[in-house]
Short mmCIF file of C-alpha atoms in Angstrom, two decimals:
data_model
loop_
_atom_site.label_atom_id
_atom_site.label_comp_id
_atom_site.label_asym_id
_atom_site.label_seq_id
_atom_site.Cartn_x
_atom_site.Cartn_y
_atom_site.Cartn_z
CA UNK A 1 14.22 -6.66 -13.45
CA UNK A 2 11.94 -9.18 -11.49
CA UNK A 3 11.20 -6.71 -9.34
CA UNK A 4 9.48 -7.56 -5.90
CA UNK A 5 9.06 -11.30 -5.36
CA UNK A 6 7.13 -13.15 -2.72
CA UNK A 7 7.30 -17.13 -2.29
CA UNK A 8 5.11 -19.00 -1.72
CA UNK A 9 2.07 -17.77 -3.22
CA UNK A 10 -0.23 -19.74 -1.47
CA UNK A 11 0.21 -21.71 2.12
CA UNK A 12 -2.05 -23.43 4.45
CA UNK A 13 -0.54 -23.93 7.90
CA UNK A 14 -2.01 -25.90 11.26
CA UNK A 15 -2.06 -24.04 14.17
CA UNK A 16 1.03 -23.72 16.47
CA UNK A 17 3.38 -24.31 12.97
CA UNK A 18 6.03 -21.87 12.20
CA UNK A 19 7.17 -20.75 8.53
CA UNK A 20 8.77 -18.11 6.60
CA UNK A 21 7.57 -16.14 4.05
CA UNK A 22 10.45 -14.91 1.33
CA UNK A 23 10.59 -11.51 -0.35
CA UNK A 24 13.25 -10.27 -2.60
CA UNK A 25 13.96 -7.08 -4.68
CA UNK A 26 16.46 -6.73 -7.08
CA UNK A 27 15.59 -2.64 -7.51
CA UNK A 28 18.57 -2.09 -4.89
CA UNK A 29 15.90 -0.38 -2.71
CA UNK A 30 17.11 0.75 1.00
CA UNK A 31 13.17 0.28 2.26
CA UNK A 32 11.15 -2.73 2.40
CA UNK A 33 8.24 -3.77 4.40
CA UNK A 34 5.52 -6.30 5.30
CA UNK A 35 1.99 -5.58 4.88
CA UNK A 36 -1.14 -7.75 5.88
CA UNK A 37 -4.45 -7.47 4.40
CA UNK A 38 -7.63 -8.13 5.68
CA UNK A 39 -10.80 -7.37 3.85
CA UNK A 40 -12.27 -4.20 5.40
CA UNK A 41 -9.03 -2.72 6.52
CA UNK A 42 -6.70 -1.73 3.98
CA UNK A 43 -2.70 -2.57 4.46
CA UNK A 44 -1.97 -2.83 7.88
CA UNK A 45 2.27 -2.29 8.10
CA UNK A 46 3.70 -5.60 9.97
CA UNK A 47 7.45 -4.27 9.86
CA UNK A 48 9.74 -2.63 7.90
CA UNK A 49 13.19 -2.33 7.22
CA UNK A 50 15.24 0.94 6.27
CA UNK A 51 18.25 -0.80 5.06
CA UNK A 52 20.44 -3.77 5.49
CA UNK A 53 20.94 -4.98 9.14
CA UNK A 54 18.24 -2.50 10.46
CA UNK A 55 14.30 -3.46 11.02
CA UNK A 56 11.37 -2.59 13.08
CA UNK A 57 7.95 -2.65 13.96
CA UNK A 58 4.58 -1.31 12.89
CA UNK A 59 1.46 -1.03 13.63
CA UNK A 60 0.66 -5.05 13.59
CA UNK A 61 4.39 -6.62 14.66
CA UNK A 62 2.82 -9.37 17.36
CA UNK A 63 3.59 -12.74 16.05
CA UNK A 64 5.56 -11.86 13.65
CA UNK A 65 9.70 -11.36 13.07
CA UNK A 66 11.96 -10.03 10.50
CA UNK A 67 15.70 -9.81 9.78
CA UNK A 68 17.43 -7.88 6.97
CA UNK A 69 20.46 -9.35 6.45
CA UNK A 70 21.60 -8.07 2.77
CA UNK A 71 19.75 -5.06 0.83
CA UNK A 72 17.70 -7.81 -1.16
CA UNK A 73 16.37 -9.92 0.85
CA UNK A 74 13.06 -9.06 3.97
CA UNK A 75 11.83 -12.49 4.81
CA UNK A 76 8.93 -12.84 7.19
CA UNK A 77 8.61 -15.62 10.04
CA UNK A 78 5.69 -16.44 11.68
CA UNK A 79 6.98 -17.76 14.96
CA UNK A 80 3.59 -20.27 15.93
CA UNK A 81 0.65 -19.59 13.01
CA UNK A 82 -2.65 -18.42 14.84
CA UNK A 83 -5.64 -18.06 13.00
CA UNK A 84 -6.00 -14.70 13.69
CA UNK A 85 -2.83 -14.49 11.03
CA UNK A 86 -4.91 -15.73 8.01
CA UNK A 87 -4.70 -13.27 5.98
CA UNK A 88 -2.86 -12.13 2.43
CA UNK A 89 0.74 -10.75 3.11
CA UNK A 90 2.13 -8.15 0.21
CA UNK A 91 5.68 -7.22 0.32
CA UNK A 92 7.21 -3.71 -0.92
CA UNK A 93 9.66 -1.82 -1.23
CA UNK A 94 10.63 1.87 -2.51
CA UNK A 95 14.31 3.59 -2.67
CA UNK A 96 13.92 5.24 0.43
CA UNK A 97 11.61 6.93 3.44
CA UNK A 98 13.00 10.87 3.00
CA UNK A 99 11.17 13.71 3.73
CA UNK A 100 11.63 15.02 -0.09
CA UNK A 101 7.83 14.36 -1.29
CA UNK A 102 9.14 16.15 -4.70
CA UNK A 103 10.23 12.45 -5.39
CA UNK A 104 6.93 9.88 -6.31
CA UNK A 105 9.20 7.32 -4.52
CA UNK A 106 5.85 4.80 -4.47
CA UNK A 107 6.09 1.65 -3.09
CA UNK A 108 6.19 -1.49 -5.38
CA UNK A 109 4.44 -4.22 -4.29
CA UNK A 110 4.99 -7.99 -4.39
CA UNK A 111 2.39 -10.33 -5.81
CA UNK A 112 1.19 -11.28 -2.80
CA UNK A 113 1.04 -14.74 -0.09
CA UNK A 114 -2.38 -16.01 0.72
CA UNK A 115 -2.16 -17.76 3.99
CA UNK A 116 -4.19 -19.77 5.49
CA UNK A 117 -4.19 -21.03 9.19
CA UNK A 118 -6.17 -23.77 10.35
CA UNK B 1 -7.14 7.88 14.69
CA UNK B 2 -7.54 7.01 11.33
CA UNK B 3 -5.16 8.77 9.09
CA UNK B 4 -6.65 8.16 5.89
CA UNK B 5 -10.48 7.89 5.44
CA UNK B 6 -12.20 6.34 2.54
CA UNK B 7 -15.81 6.67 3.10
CA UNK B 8 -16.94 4.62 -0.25
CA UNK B 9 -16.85 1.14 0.61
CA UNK B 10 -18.45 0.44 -2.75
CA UNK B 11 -18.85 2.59 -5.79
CA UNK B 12 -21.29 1.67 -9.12
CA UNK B 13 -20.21 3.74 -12.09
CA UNK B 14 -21.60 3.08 -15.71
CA UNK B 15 -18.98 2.37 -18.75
CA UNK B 16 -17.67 5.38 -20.32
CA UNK B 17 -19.10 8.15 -17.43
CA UNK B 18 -16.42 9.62 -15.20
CA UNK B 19 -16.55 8.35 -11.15
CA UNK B 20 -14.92 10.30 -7.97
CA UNK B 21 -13.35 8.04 -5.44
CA UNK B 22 -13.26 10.32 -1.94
CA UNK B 23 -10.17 10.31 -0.02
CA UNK B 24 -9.36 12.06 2.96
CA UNK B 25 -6.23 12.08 5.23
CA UNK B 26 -4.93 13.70 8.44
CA UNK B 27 -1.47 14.55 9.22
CA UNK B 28 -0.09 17.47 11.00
CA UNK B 29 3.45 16.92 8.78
CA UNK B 30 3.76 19.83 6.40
CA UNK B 31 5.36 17.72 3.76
CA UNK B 32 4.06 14.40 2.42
CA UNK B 33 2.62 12.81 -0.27
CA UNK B 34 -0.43 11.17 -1.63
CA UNK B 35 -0.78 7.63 -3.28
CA UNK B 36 -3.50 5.90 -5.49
CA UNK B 37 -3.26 2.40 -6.10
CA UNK B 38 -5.68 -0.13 -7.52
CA UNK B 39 -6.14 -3.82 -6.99
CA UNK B 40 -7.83 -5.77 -9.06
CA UNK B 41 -9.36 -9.24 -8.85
CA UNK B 42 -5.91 -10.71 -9.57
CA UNK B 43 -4.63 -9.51 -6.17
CA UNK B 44 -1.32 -7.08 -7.27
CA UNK B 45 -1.14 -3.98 -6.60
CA UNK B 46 -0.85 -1.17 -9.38
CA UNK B 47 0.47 2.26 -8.66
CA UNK B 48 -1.60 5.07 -10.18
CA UNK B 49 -0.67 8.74 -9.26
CA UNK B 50 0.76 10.32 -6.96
CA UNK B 51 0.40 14.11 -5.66
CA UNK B 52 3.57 16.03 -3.18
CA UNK B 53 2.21 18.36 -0.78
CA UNK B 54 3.78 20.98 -1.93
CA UNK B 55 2.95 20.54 -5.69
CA UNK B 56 0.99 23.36 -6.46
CA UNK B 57 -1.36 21.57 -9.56
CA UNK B 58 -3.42 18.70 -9.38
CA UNK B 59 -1.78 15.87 -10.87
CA UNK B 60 -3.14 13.67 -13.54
CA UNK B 61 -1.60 10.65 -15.40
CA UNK B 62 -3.80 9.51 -18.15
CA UNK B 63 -7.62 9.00 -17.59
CA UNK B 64 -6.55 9.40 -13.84
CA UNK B 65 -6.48 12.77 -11.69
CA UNK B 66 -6.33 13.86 -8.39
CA UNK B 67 -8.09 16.19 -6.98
CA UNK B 68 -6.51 17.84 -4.21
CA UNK B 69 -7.87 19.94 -1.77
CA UNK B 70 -5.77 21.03 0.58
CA UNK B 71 -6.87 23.09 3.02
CA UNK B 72 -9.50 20.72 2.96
CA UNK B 73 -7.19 17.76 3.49
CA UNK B 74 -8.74 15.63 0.91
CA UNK B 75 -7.19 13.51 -1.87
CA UNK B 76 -9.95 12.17 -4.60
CA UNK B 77 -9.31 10.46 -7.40
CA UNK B 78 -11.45 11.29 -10.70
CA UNK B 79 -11.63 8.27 -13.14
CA UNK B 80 -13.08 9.44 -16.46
CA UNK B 81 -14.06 7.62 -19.37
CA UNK B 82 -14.94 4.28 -17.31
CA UNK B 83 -14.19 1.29 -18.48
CA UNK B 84 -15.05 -2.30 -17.87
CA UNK B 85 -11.05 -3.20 -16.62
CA UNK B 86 -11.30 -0.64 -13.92
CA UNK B 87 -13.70 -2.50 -12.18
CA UNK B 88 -10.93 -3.25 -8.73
CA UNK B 89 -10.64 -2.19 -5.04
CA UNK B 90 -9.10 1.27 -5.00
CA UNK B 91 -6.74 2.18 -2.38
CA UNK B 92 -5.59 5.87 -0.95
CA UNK B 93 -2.48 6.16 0.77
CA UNK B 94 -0.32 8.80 2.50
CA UNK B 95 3.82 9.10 2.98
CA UNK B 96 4.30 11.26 5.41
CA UNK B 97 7.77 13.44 5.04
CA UNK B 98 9.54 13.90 8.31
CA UNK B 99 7.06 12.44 11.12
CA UNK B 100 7.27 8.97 12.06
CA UNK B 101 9.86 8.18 9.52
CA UNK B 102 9.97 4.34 8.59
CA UNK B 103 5.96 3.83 9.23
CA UNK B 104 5.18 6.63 7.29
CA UNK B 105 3.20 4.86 4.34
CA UNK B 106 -0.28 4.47 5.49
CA UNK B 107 -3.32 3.12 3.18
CA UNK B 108 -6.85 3.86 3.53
CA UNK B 109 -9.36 1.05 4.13
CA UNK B 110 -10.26 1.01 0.21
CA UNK B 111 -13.31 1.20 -2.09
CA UNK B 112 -14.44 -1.05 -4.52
CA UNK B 113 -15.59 0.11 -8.03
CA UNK B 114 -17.73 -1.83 -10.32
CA UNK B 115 -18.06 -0.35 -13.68
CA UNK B 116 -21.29 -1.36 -15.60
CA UNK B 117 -21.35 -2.10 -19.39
#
């Protein structure tokens, strides 16, 4: 198993271009999400996705979209890079969002994008 | 509101003595669970433990436990034995069961550990 895996692992970007960011699992996991970090303030959730064909915001979504077109596969697309969006973006998934909190269920993470926007 | 508080940004601890990294969390979900990770220099992020609401012992996984306090609604991780490789950032996070299903994995803004030789 590969796992989680984010491409590219680095990217620098001028202002006002637009990329995606790739993630894939190959854990068959029905959740994935987007995460940005910033030093000082943890994970901050961008979206997320609780299965194929179904995605939606959190607490950060602004400049950002997402699709989820098959259960492996949560890319990310910044729409027209800021700077304010400089930042390192972690991918992750787990099996699922229940309530049953008898199952660990952690999230496994992606290696990580650093992204920079000039 | 911040749902999980880590008041440590930064933490000195000398090789081979045990270190407590505070964690607390609010929710008003009566079933959800508790997270530990730990990033290091290299950037990934490493899964440590993990503690339900409703388990009734403290759970531990290697040189790693967690001591939960309930009532209290606090989370802390106890490191013993030190050693120079768990020198990372140490993130607290919190899965809440039935509320806000889908954003329901929240981290804690992190504290950094330096272990001393």
């Amino acid at each position: 198993n590969a796992g989680v895996t984010q491409t590219p692992k680095f990217q620098v970007l001028k202002t006002g271009q637009s990329m995606t960011l790739q993630c894939a699992q190959d854990m068959n996991h029905e959740y994935m999400s987007w995460y940005r970090q910033d030093p000082g303030m943890g994970l901050r959730l961008i979206h997320y996705s609780v299965g194929a064909g179904i995605t939606d915001q959190g607490e950060v979504p602004n400049g950002y979209n997402v699709s989820r077109s098959t259960t492996e596969d949560f890319p990310l697309r910044l729409l027209s890079a800021a700077p304010s969006q400089t930042s390192v973006y972690f991918c992750a998934s787990s099996w699922t969002t229940s309530g049953d909190t008898s199952e660990v269920d952690e999230q496994f993470f992606g290696p990580g994008t650093r992204l920079t926007v000039l | 509101a911040q749902k999980i508080t880590q008041t440590q940004p930064g933490m000195f601890v000398q090789e081979k003595e045990a270190v407590t990294l505070d964690c607390t969390y609010d929710t008003s979900d009566q079933s959800y669970g508790l997270f530990w990770y730990k990033q290091p220099s290299s950037g990934e992020m490493i899964f440590l433990i993990y503690q339900g609401s409703y388990d009734e012992q403290n759970a531990t996984e290697g040189r790693y436990s967690l001591n939960f306090q309930k009532a209290r609604k606090s989370a802390n991780l106890v490191i013993s034995a030190s050693q120079l490789g768990d020198s990372a950032m140490y993130f607290c996070a919190m899965r809440e069961g039935l509320l806000n299903y889908g954003q329901n994995f929240v981290f804690g803004p992190g504290t950094r550990l330096s272990v001393l030789p």
